[in-house]
CSV table of C-alpha atoms and ligand atoms in Angstrom, one decimal:
chain,number,residue,atom,x,y,z
A,1,MET,CA,-12.9,69.2,107.0
A,2,SER,CA,-11.5,68.9,110.5
A,3,ILE,CA,-12.0,71.4,113.3
A,4,ASP,CA,-9.3,71.6,115.8
A,5,ILE,CA,-10.1,70.8,119.5
A,6,LYS,CA,-8.1,72.8,121.9
A,7,SER,CA,-6.3,71.2,124.9
A,8,LYS,CA,-6.7,72.6,128.4
A,9,ASP,CA,-3.4,74.4,128.1
A,10,GLU,CA,-4.4,76.0,124.7
A,11,ILE,CA,-7.8,77.0,126.1
A,12,GLU,CA,-6.0,78.9,128.9
A,13,LYS,CA,-3.8,80.7,126.3
A,14,MET,CA,-6.9,81.5,124.3
A,15,ARG,CA,-8.5,83.0,127.4
A,16,VAL,CA,-5.5,85.2,128.0
A,17,ALA,CA,-5.5,86.4,124.3
A,18,GLY,CA,-9.2,87.0,124.3
A,19,ARG,CA,-9.0,89.0,127.5
A,20,LEU,CA,-6.2,91.2,126.1
A,21,ALA,CA,-8.1,91.9,122.9
A,22,ALA,CA,-11.2,92.9,124.9
A,23,ASP,CA,-8.9,95.1,127.1
A,24,VAL,CA,-7.8,97.0,124.0
A,25,LEU,CA,-11.4,97.9,123.1
A,26,ASP,CA,-12.0,99.1,126.7
A,27,MET,CA,-8.7,101.1,126.6
A,28,ILE,CA,-9.5,102.9,123.4
A,29,ALA,CA,-13.2,103.7,124.2
A,30,PRO,CA,-12.5,107.1,125.8
A,31,TYR,CA,-10.6,108.3,122.7
A,32,VAL,CA,-13.2,107.4,120.2
A,33,LYS,CA,-14.7,110.9,119.9
A,34,ALA,CA,-15.4,113.5,117.2
A,35,GLY,CA,-12.2,115.0,115.9
A,36,ILE,CA,-9.8,112.1,116.4
A,37,SER,CA,-8.4,110.5,113.2
A,38,THR,CA,-8.5,106.7,112.8
A,39,ASP,CA,-4.7,106.9,112.4
A,40,GLU,CA,-4.4,108.3,115.9
A,41,LEU,CA,-6.7,105.5,117.2
A,42,ASP,CA,-4.4,103.0,115.4
A,43,LYS,CA,-1.3,104.4,117.0
A,44,ILE,CA,-2.8,104.4,120.5
A,45,CYS,CA,-3.9,100.8,120.1
A,46,HIS,CA,-0.6,99.7,118.5
A,47,ASP,CA,1.5,101.3,121.3
A,48,TYR,CA,-0.8,99.8,124.0
A,49,MET,CA,-0.6,96.3,122.5
A,50,VAL,CA,3.2,96.3,121.9
A,51,ASN,CA,4.4,98.3,124.9
A,52,GLU,CA,1.8,97.6,127.7
A,53,GLN,CA,0.4,94.2,126.8
A,54,ASP,CA,3.4,92.7,125.1
A,55,THR,CA,1.1,91.4,122.4
A,56,ILE,CA,1.4,91.4,118.6
A,57,PRO,CA,-1.2,93.3,116.6
A,58,ALA,CA,-2.3,90.5,114.2
A,59,PRO,CA,-3.6,92.7,111.4
A,60,LEU,CA,-0.3,94.5,110.8
A,61,ASN,CA,1.3,93.0,107.7
A,62,TYR,CA,-1.3,90.2,107.6
A,63,HIS,CA,-1.5,89.5,103.8
A,64,GLY,CA,-0.1,93.0,103.5
A,65,PHE,CA,-2.6,94.9,105.7
A,66,PRO,CA,-0.8,98.1,106.6
A,67,LYS,CA,-2.1,98.9,110.1
A,68,SER,CA,-2.6,97.4,113.5
A,69,ILE,CA,-6.4,97.7,113.8
A,70,CYS,CA,-9.3,97.9,111.4
A,71,THR,CA,-11.6,101.0,111.5
A,72,SER,CA,-14.8,100.8,109.5
A,73,ILE,CA,-16.9,103.9,109.3
A,74,ASN,CA,-20.6,104.2,108.3
A,75,ASN,CA,-21.0,102.4,104.9
A,76,VAL,CA,-17.7,100.5,105.3
A,77,VAL,CA,-18.5,96.9,106.2
A,78,CYS,CA,-15.1,95.7,107.4
A,79,HIS,CA,-11.4,95.9,106.9
A,80,GLY,CA,-11.3,99.7,106.9
A,81,ILE,CA,-7.7,101.0,107.0
A,82,PRO,CA,-6.9,103.7,109.6
A,83,SER,CA,-6.1,107.0,107.9
A,84,ASP,CA,-6.0,110.7,108.5
A,85,LYS,CA,-9.8,110.8,108.2
A,86,HIS,CA,-11.3,112.4,111.3
A,87,LEU,CA,-14.4,111.0,113.1
A,88,LYS,CA,-17.3,113.4,113.1
A,89,LYS,CA,-20.6,113.6,115.0
A,90,GLY,CA,-23.2,111.1,113.8
A,91,ASP,CA,-20.6,108.6,112.5
A,92,ILE,CA,-20.8,105.0,113.5
A,93,VAL,CA,-17.4,103.2,113.5
A,94,ASN,CA,-16.4,99.6,114.1
A,95,ILE,CA,-13.0,99.0,115.7
A,96,ASP,CA,-11.7,95.5,115.2
A,97,ILE,CA,-8.8,94.3,117.4
A,98,THR,CA,-6.9,91.1,117.1
A,99,VAL,CA,-3.9,90.4,119.4
A,100,ILE,CA,-1.5,87.5,119.4
A,101,LYS,CA,-0.2,86.5,122.9
A,102,ASP,CA,2.0,83.4,123.4
A,103,GLY,CA,1.1,82.4,119.8
A,104,TYR,CA,-2.7,82.5,120.3
A,105,HIS,CA,-5.1,84.9,118.8
A,106,GLY,CA,-8.0,86.9,120.4
A,107,ASP,CA,-10.3,88.7,117.9
A,108,THR,CA,-13.1,91.1,118.8
A,109,SER,CA,-14.9,94.2,117.5
A,110,LYS,CA,-17.6,96.6,118.5
A,111,MET,CA,-19.4,99.6,117.2
A,112,PHE,CA,-18.9,103.1,118.6
A,113,ILE,CA,-21.4,105.9,118.0
A,114,ILE,CA,-19.9,109.4,117.7
A,115,GLY,CA,-22.0,112.0,119.5
A,116,LYS,CA,-25.6,111.5,118.7
A,117,ALA,CA,-26.2,109.4,115.6
A,118,SER,CA,-29.5,109.2,113.6
A,119,VAL,CA,-32.1,106.8,114.7
A,120,LYS,CA,-31.4,104.4,111.8
A,121,ALA,CA,-27.6,104.5,112.6
A,122,GLN,CA,-28.4,103.6,116.3
A,123,ARG,CA,-30.8,100.9,115.1
A,124,ILE,CA,-28.4,99.1,112.8
A,125,CYS,CA,-25.8,99.1,115.6
A,126,ARG,CA,-28.3,97.5,118.0
A,127,ILE,CA,-29.6,94.9,115.6
A,128,ALA,CA,-26.1,93.8,114.6
A,129,GLN,CA,-25.2,93.3,118.3
A,130,GLU,CA,-28.5,91.4,118.9
A,131,CYS,CA,-27.5,89.2,115.9
A,132,LEU,CA,-24.1,88.5,117.5
A,133,TYR,CA,-25.7,87.6,120.9
A,134,ILE,CA,-28.5,85.5,119.3
A,135,GLY,CA,-25.8,83.5,117.4
A,136,ILE,CA,-23.7,83.1,120.5
A,137,GLN,CA,-26.6,81.8,122.5
A,138,LYS,CA,-27.0,78.9,120.1
A,139,VAL,CA,-23.6,77.6,120.8
A,140,LYS,CA,-23.3,74.2,122.6
A,141,PRO,CA,-21.9,70.8,121.9
A,142,GLY,CA,-24.1,68.7,119.6
A,143,ILE,CA,-25.6,71.6,117.5
A,144,LYS,CA,-24.8,72.0,113.9
A,145,LEU,CA,-22.6,74.9,113.1
A,146,GLY,CA,-25.1,76.2,110.6
A,147,GLU,CA,-27.7,76.8,113.3
A,148,ILE,CA,-25.7,79.9,114.3
A,149,GLY,CA,-26.1,81.5,110.9
A,150,LEU,CA,-29.7,80.3,110.7
A,151,ALA,CA,-30.6,82.2,113.9
A,152,ILE,CA,-28.6,85.3,113.0
A,153,GLY,CA,-30.2,85.5,109.5
A,154,ALA,CA,-33.7,85.1,110.9
A,155,HIS,CA,-33.2,88.0,113.3
A,156,ALA,CA,-31.8,90.3,110.6
A,157,ASP,CA,-34.7,89.3,108.2
A,158,LYS,CA,-37.3,90.0,110.9
A,159,ASN,CA,-35.9,93.5,111.3
A,160,ASN,CA,-35.6,94.2,107.5
A,161,CYS,CA,-31.9,94.2,107.6
A,162,SER,CA,-29.5,92.1,105.5
A,163,VAL,CA,-26.5,90.0,106.4
A,164,VAL,CA,-23.3,90.1,104.4
A,165,HIS,CA,-22.6,86.8,102.8
A,166,ASP,CA,-19.0,87.4,101.5
A,167,TYR,CA,-17.3,87.5,105.0
A,168,CYS,CA,-17.8,85.1,107.8
A,169,GLY,CA,-16.6,84.1,111.3
A,170,HIS,CA,-13.7,81.7,111.5
A,171,GLY,CA,-11.9,79.1,113.6
A,172,ILE,CA,-9.1,80.8,115.6
A,173,GLY,CA,-6.1,79.7,117.7
A,174,LEU,CA,-2.5,79.6,116.6
A,175,LYS,CA,-3.7,80.8,113.3
A,176,PHE,CA,-5.8,84.0,112.8
A,177,HIS,CA,-8.3,82.4,110.3
A,178,THR,CA,-8.8,78.7,110.2
A,179,GLU,CA,-11.6,76.2,109.7
A,180,PRO,CA,-14.5,76.3,110.1
A,181,GLN,CA,-16.2,79.1,108.2
A,182,VAL,CA,-18.9,80.5,110.5
A,183,LEU,CA,-21.7,81.8,108.2
A,184,HIS,CA,-24.1,84.4,109.5
A,185,TYR,CA,-26.9,83.4,107.2
A,186,ASN,CA,-28.7,80.2,106.2
A,187,ASP,CA,-26.9,78.9,103.1
A,188,GLY,CA,-29.3,75.9,102.9
A,189,ASN,CA,-26.7,73.5,104.2
A,190,VAL,CA,-27.4,73.5,108.0
A,191,ASP,CA,-27.9,69.8,108.1
A,192,SER,CA,-24.6,68.9,106.5
A,193,SER,CA,-22.6,71.5,108.5
A,194,PRO,CA,-20.2,70.2,111.2
A,195,ILE,CA,-21.4,69.3,114.7
A,196,LEU,CA,-19.9,71.5,117.5
A,197,GLU,CA,-17.7,69.9,120.1
A,198,GLU,CA,-16.3,71.0,123.4
A,199,GLY,CA,-13.0,72.7,122.9
A,200,MET,CA,-13.6,74.3,119.6
A,201,THR,CA,-12.8,78.0,119.3
A,202,PHE,CA,-14.2,80.3,116.6
A,203,THR,CA,-15.4,83.8,116.1
A,204,ILE,CA,-19.0,85.0,115.4
A,205,GLU,CA,-18.9,88.4,113.7
A,206,PRO,CA,-22.1,89.3,111.8
A,207,MET,CA,-22.0,92.3,109.4
A,208,VAL,CA,-25.5,93.7,109.1
A,209,ASN,CA,-26.6,96.3,106.5
A,210,ILE,CA,-29.6,98.6,106.4
A,211,GLY,CA,-29.9,98.0,102.7
A,212,SER,CA,-28.8,95.2,100.4
A,213,PHE,CA,-26.3,92.5,101.5
A,214,GLU,CA,-24.1,93.2,98.5
A,215,VAL,CA,-20.6,94.5,99.1
A,216,ALA,CA,-17.6,95.6,97.1
A,217,THR,CA,-13.9,95.8,97.9
A,218,SER,CA,-11.9,99.0,97.1
A,219,LYS,CA,-9.9,98.7,93.9
A,220,ILE,CA,-7.7,101.5,95.3
A,221,ASP,CA,-6.5,99.9,98.5
A,222,GLY,CA,-7.5,96.3,98.0
A,223,TRP,CA,-9.0,96.1,101.5
A,224,THR,CA,-11.8,98.5,102.3
A,225,VAL,CA,-15.2,96.7,102.0
A,226,THR,CA,-18.2,98.9,101.5
A,227,THR,CA,-21.9,98.3,100.9
A,228,LYS,CA,-22.7,98.4,97.2
A,229,ASP,CA,-25.7,100.7,97.8
A,230,ARG,CA,-23.8,102.9,100.2
A,231,SER,CA,-26.2,102.0,103.1
A,232,LEU,CA,-24.9,101.9,106.7
A,233,SER,CA,-23.4,98.7,108.0
A,234,ALA,CA,-22.6,97.5,111.5
A,235,GLN,CA,-20.6,94.6,112.9
A,236,TRP,CA,-19.8,93.1,116.4
A,237,GLU,CA,-17.4,90.2,117.0
A,238,HIS,CA,-16.5,87.9,119.8
A,239,THR,CA,-14.1,84.9,120.1
A,240,ILE,CA,-16.1,81.9,121.5
A,241,LEU,CA,-15.1,78.7,123.2
A,242,VAL,CA,-17.5,75.7,123.0
A,243,THR,CA,-17.7,74.4,126.6
A,244,LYS,CA,-19.2,71.2,128.1
A,245,ASP,CA,-22.7,72.6,128.2
A,246,GLY,CA,-22.6,75.8,126.2
A,247,TYR,CA,-20.2,78.6,125.4
A,248,GLU,CA,-17.6,80.9,127.0
A,249,ILE,CA,-17.1,84.3,125.5
A,250,LEU,CA,-13.4,84.7,125.5
A,251,THR,CA,-13.5,88.4,124.6
A,252,LEU,CA,-16.3,89.5,126.9
A,253,ARG,CA,-16.1,93.1,128.2
A,254,ALA,CA,-17.4,94.2,131.7
A,255,GLU,CA,-19.9,96.5,130.0
A,256,GLU,CA,-21.7,93.6,128.4
A,257,ASP,CA,-24.8,91.9,129.8
A,258,ILE,CA,-25.6,88.8,127.9
B,1,MF3,N1,-10.2,91.0,112.4
B,1,MF3,C1,-10.7,90.7,111.2
B,1,MF3,C2,-11.6,89.5,111.4
B,1,MF3,O1,-12.4,89.6,112.3
B,1,MF3,C3,-9.7,90.4,110.1
B,1,MF3,C4,-8.9,91.5,109.8
B,1,MF3,S1,-7.8,91.0,108.6
B,1,MF3,C5,-6.9,92.4,108.3
B,1,MF3,O2,-11.4,88.4,111.0
B,1,MF3,F1,-5.9,92.1,107.6
B,1,MF3,F2,-7.8,93.3,107.6
B,1,MF3,F3,-6.6,93.0,109.4
B,2,CO,CO1,-12.6,87.6,113.1
B,3,CO,CO1,-11.9,90.8,113.9
């Protein structure tokens, strides 16, 4: 297995793509309120990407995905398809944005809480974000890739939450999804996992459930992933660059304090 090392030039392009993906999340934030449909959110993001940013929405037509963003509400783990469903007070929703600029991908997602959500809904959103940050803080040249998932899994465990096994983070660059697979749990192979090197770019995107880690994919649309036990799920994602002595978050937003 070989993990691509980006040149200076490619890193600059990844920075631009990452920034633009983060900008879409900032742009859409004021619209993510009770009453709006996820189709409307998709259209606003699509138009912004195509007309304002001159970026390509990577999900659109990706292996047949029908929309430009993913919107995953409550017990939906990931890959929710925007629809005429309206957000309502108490929902939690992940919006996942991937843009392509100059051939390079930037991929990021965050949770939005609609109105005032239950304590457990707020909690799963917070723990999932902590899992992302704990994983990111492990990143530096010389560590084993598996140490990221080890740390994330331990934090979820400690908080009696479970981490989804069936979906992982991924290398990213000219391709949307490439090697390596970035696990968010300890699969028992940390020692034999690859060593991180300066210039690698990948995502970390833990999906964390209140109940069991088991998920199922919709037989109707072929995309929507839900928790098997219908418990709430939350996810946060960043695109990360391995730097000389640590990491750079290519999709960092101004609101974040890490
Ligand atoms: N953005 C998702 C990820 O983080 C992938 C979405 S693929 C799609 O990897 F086809 F559902 F858009
Ligand atoms: Co991703
Ligand atoms: Co994503």
